[in-house]
Amino acid sequence: NEDNTGTEEPVFERMHKNKLIESSILKTKVKYSIFLPASYEEETSKKYPVVYFFHGLGESNSKDWTKYTDVIESLEKSGLQEMIYVFPNGSNSYYCNRYDDSYNYMDMFVEELVPYIDANYRTIDDARYRYTAGCSMGGQGAYGVALQNPDLFSGAVSFFGAFSFGGDASPN
């Protein structure tokens, strides 16, 4: 695309990988990637539902999300409502707080990341329009986070979630 001056106009990129948020709870920077709706740049007053997609054990937010974004784009062409998709790096946290409070991932997620996303992107800041989804470890996290925070999330989807590692350690 060229503008009237003959210079290239920047192309809108839907996927933004390896963004950072400073966490005072975890005392470190936490990575996330975000996939914005196709209309995000053009419809500047529109707000969108948001889905937080949790990766599995041994993966991270920086993996190749193409297989997921390709499915999202295909579903959008079939009528799926446009949404913002956030892919936080959960490391090996299972998206919960550690029993000894040494790594309180869920606290960081609900107290820092969700408010940060709502403040910096055009989300609909309402639990009815905020969801979690995940696979394996992320599937457990999706249920655990949503069920323990019904004031923030109205739905959760687990793809082959690892639902319990037993005893009091399970967030479910």
mmCIF file of C-alpha atoms in Angstrom:
data_model
loop_
_atom_site.group_PDB
_atom_site.id
_atom_site.type_symbol
_atom_site.label_atom_id
_atom_site.label_comp_id
_atom_site.label_asym_id
_atom_site.label_seq_id
_atom_site.Cartn_x
_atom_site.Cartn_y
_atom_site.Cartn_z
ATOM 1 C CA ASN A 1 0.000 0.000 0.000
ATOM 2 C CA GLU A 2 1.272 3.445 -0.867
ATOM 3 C CA ASP A 3 -0.063 6.800 0.298
ATOM 4 C CA ASN A 4 -0.184 9.991 -1.816
ATOM 5 C CA THR A 5 3.484 10.776 -1.115
ATOM 6 C CA GLY A 6 4.651 7.493 -2.646
ATOM 7 C CA THR A 7 5.816 6.027 0.656
ATOM 8 C CA GLU A 8 4.765 2.632 1.970
ATOM 9 C CA GLU A 9 1.994 2.683 4.546
ATOM 10 C CA PRO A 10 2.627 0.294 7.431
ATOM 11 C CA VAL A 11 0.678 -2.957 7.194
ATOM 12 C CA PHE A 12 -1.538 -3.743 10.172
ATOM 13 C CA GLU A 13 -0.231 -6.824 11.933
ATOM 14 C CA ARG A 14 -2.757 -8.837 13.898
ATOM 15 C CA MET A 15 -0.197 -10.875 15.887
ATOM 16 C CA HIS A 16 2.156 -9.173 18.294
ATOM 17 C CA LYS A 17 4.575 -11.635 19.915
ATOM 18 C CA ASN A 18 6.691 -11.439 23.054
ATOM 19 C CA LYS A 19 5.192 -8.323 24.594
ATOM 20 C CA LEU A 20 6.162 -7.675 28.228
ATOM 21 C CA ILE A 21 4.434 -6.647 31.418
ATOM 22 C CA GLU A 22 6.366 -5.889 34.600
ATOM 23 C CA SER A 23 4.957 -7.954 37.469
ATOM 24 C CA SER A 24 5.427 -6.716 41.011
ATOM 25 C CA ILE A 25 3.812 -9.941 42.277
ATOM 26 C CA LEU A 26 6.278 -12.246 40.495
ATOM 27 C CA LYS A 27 9.099 -9.680 40.646
ATOM 28 C CA THR A 28 9.934 -10.235 36.990
ATOM 29 C CA LYS A 29 8.754 -9.411 33.500
ATOM 30 C CA VAL A 30 6.084 -11.699 32.075
ATOM 31 C CA LYS A 31 5.741 -12.276 28.329
ATOM 32 C CA TYR A 32 2.505 -12.431 26.424
ATOM 33 C CA SER A 33 1.503 -12.435 22.777
ATOM 34 C CA ILE A 34 -1.701 -10.887 21.471
ATOM 35 C CA PHE A 35 -3.767 -11.502 18.337
ATOM 36 C CA LEU A 36 -5.953 -8.517 17.477
ATOM 37 C CA PRO A 37 -9.167 -8.517 15.425
ATOM 38 C CA ALA A 38 -8.853 -7.726 11.717
ATOM 39 C CA SER A 39 -11.017 -4.624 12.208
ATOM 40 C CA TYR A 40 -9.049 -3.359 15.251
ATOM 41 C CA GLU A 41 -7.113 -0.645 13.408
ATOM 42 C CA GLU A 42 -10.055 0.608 11.326
ATOM 43 C CA GLU A 43 -12.855 0.523 13.911
ATOM 44 C CA THR A 44 -11.122 2.630 16.546
ATOM 45 C CA SER A 45 -14.149 3.047 18.826
ATOM 46 C CA LYS A 46 -15.136 -0.628 18.838
ATOM 47 C CA LYS A 47 -14.442 -2.765 21.910
ATOM 48 C CA TYR A 48 -13.982 -6.531 21.758
ATOM 49 C CA PRO A 49 -14.444 -9.631 23.918
ATOM 50 C CA VAL A 50 -11.171 -11.204 25.023
ATOM 51 C CA VAL A 51 -10.004 -14.823 25.247
ATOM 52 C CA TYR A 52 -6.946 -15.743 27.288
ATOM 53 C CA PHE A 53 -5.403 -18.851 25.732
ATOM 54 C CA PHE A 54 -3.142 -20.882 28.031
ATOM 55 C CA HIS A 55 -0.371 -23.068 26.598
ATOM 56 C CA GLY A 56 0.583 -26.545 27.766
ATOM 57 C CA LEU A 57 3.536 -27.680 29.880
ATOM 58 C CA GLY A 58 6.842 -27.264 28.077
ATOM 59 C CA GLU A 59 5.467 -24.605 25.733
ATOM 60 C CA SER A 60 5.438 -20.819 26.004
ATOM 61 C CA ASN A 61 3.761 -17.755 24.556
ATOM 62 C CA SER A 62 6.530 -17.483 21.962
ATOM 63 C CA LYS A 63 5.743 -20.766 20.237
ATOM 64 C CA ASP A 64 4.374 -20.651 16.726
ATOM 65 C CA TRP A 65 0.747 -19.689 17.273
ATOM 66 C CA THR A 66 0.080 -19.867 13.524
ATOM 67 C CA LYS A 67 -1.911 -23.078 13.829
ATOM 68 C CA TYR A 68 -4.285 -21.353 16.259
ATOM 69 C CA THR A 69 -4.497 -18.025 14.471
ATOM 70 C CA ASP A 70 -5.187 -19.776 11.165
ATOM 71 C CA VAL A 71 -8.126 -21.587 12.803
ATOM 72 C CA ILE A 72 -9.358 -18.311 14.345
ATOM 73 C CA GLU A 73 -9.216 -16.565 10.973
ATOM 74 C CA SER A 74 -11.059 -19.442 9.313
ATOM 75 C CA LEU A 75 -13.776 -19.378 11.993
ATOM 76 C CA GLU A 76 -14.100 -15.592 11.647
ATOM 77 C CA LYS A 77 -14.720 -16.034 7.914
ATOM 78 C CA SER A 78 -17.501 -18.466 8.885
ATOM 79 C CA GLY A 79 -19.117 -15.919 11.195
ATOM 80 C CA LEU A 80 -17.273 -16.137 14.532
ATOM 81 C CA GLN A 81 -17.398 -12.797 16.314
ATOM 82 C CA GLU A 82 -14.091 -10.944 16.299
ATOM 83 C CA MET A 83 -12.251 -11.088 19.626
ATOM 84 C CA ILE A 84 -8.887 -10.244 21.119
ATOM 85 C CA TYR A 85 -6.776 -13.324 21.930
ATOM 86 C CA VAL A 86 -4.092 -13.086 24.599
ATOM 87 C CA PHE A 87 -1.460 -15.813 24.935
ATOM 88 C CA PRO A 88 0.300 -15.346 28.307
ATOM 89 C CA ASN A 89 3.501 -17.172 29.155
ATOM 90 C CA GLY A 90 2.600 -19.479 32.024
ATOM 91 C CA SER A 91 5.975 -21.261 32.170
ATOM 92 C CA ASN A 92 5.317 -24.445 34.172
ATOM 93 C CA SER A 93 2.977 -22.715 36.656
ATOM 94 C CA TYR A 94 -0.238 -24.592 35.848
ATOM 95 C CA TYR A 95 -1.635 -21.029 36.023
ATOM 96 C CA CYS A 96 -2.105 -21.313 39.774
ATOM 97 C CA ASN A 97 -0.391 -20.045 42.905
ATOM 98 C CA ARG A 98 2.246 -22.292 44.454
ATOM 99 C CA TYR A 99 1.327 -23.818 47.800
ATOM 100 C CA ASP A 100 4.247 -21.981 49.500
ATOM 101 C CA ASP A 101 3.496 -18.597 47.854
ATOM 102 C CA SER A 102 6.868 -18.714 46.065
ATOM 103 C CA TYR A 103 5.333 -18.136 42.619
ATOM 104 C CA ASN A 104 1.780 -16.754 42.632
ATOM 105 C CA TYR A 105 0.997 -16.892 38.919
ATOM 106 C CA MET A 106 -2.790 -16.725 39.297
ATOM 107 C CA ASP A 107 -2.522 -13.602 41.453
ATOM 108 C CA MET A 108 -0.306 -11.964 38.810
ATOM 109 C CA PHE A 109 -2.701 -12.993 36.067
ATOM 110 C CA VAL A 110 -5.915 -11.671 37.663
ATOM 111 C CA GLU A 111 -4.442 -8.672 39.506
ATOM 112 C CA GLU A 112 -1.913 -7.439 36.923
ATOM 113 C CA LEU A 113 -2.238 -8.952 33.447
ATOM 114 C CA VAL A 114 -6.022 -8.820 32.986
ATOM 115 C CA PRO A 115 -6.236 -5.176 34.193
ATOM 116 C CA TYR A 116 -3.227 -4.305 32.002
ATOM 117 C CA ILE A 117 -4.858 -5.798 28.904
ATOM 118 C CA ASP A 118 -8.145 -4.001 29.696
ATOM 119 C CA ALA A 119 -6.291 -0.686 30.133
ATOM 120 C CA ASN A 120 -4.100 -0.961 27.034
ATOM 121 C CA TYR A 121 -6.367 -2.636 24.477
ATOM 122 C CA ARG A 122 -10.002 -2.039 23.536
ATOM 123 C CA THR A 123 -11.541 -4.901 25.464
ATOM 124 C CA ILE A 124 -15.074 -5.074 26.810
ATOM 125 C CA ASP A 125 -14.200 -4.817 30.507
ATOM 126 C CA ASP A 126 -16.951 -7.134 31.700
ATOM 127 C CA ALA A 127 -16.820 -10.774 32.818
ATOM 128 C CA ARG A 128 -19.577 -11.648 30.340
ATOM 129 C CA TYR A 129 -17.099 -10.904 27.523
ATOM 130 C CA ARG A 130 -13.942 -12.437 29.013
ATOM 131 C CA TYR A 131 -13.016 -16.125 28.671
ATOM 132 C CA THR A 132 -10.188 -18.578 29.251
ATOM 133 C CA ALA A 133 -9.149 -21.506 27.071
ATOM 134 C CA GLY A 134 -6.197 -23.825 27.111
ATOM 135 C CA CYS A 135 -4.674 -27.164 26.262
ATOM 136 C CA SER A 136 -3.191 -29.743 28.626
ATOM 137 C CA MET A 137 -1.659 -27.780 31.543
ATOM 138 C CA GLY A 138 -3.356 -24.731 30.046
ATOM 139 C CA GLY A 139 -6.692 -26.566 30.013
ATOM 140 C CA GLN A 140 -6.436 -27.093 33.738
ATOM 141 C CA GLY A 141 -5.414 -23.472 34.146
ATOM 142 C CA ALA A 142 -8.337 -22.273 32.029
ATOM 143 C CA TYR A 143 -10.820 -24.013 34.313
ATOM 144 C CA GLY A 144 -8.978 -23.192 37.533
ATOM 145 C CA VAL A 145 -8.611 -19.478 36.776
ATOM 146 C CA ALA A 146 -12.182 -19.036 35.510
ATOM 147 C CA LEU A 147 -13.837 -21.074 38.277
ATOM 148 C CA GLN A 148 -11.911 -19.267 41.010
ATOM 149 C CA ASN A 149 -12.580 -15.834 39.490
ATOM 150 C CA PRO A 150 -16.221 -15.756 38.336
ATOM 151 C CA ASP A 151 -16.230 -11.975 38.763
ATOM 152 C CA LEU A 152 -13.673 -11.783 35.909
ATOM 153 C CA PHE A 153 -14.582 -14.662 33.561
ATOM 154 C CA SER A 154 -17.828 -16.097 32.246
ATOM 155 C CA GLY A 155 -16.528 -19.120 30.384
ATOM 156 C CA ALA A 156 -13.691 -21.599 30.083
ATOM 157 C CA VAL A 157 -12.737 -24.196 27.499
ATOM 158 C CA SER A 158 -10.281 -27.008 28.154
ATOM 159 C CA PHE A 159 -8.690 -28.980 25.345
ATOM 160 C CA PHE A 160 -7.474 -32.290 26.849
ATOM 161 C CA GLY A 161 -6.804 -30.537 30.164
ATOM 162 C CA ALA A 162 -4.654 -32.090 32.867
ATOM 163 C CA PHE A 163 -7.239 -31.733 35.605
ATOM 164 C CA SER A 164 -5.484 -32.760 38.770
ATOM 165 C CA PHE A 165 -2.049 -33.494 40.030
ATOM 166 C CA GLY A 166 -3.575 -34.644 43.291
ATOM 167 C CA GLY A 167 -4.052 -33.541 46.844
ATOM 168 C CA ASP A 168 -4.180 -29.954 47.975
ATOM 169 C CA ALA A 169 -1.927 -28.822 45.122
ATOM 170 C CA SER A 170 -4.715 -28.925 42.522
ATOM 171 C CA PRO A 171 -6.236 -25.512 41.739
ATOM 172 C CA ASN A 172 -9.547 -27.158 40.854
#
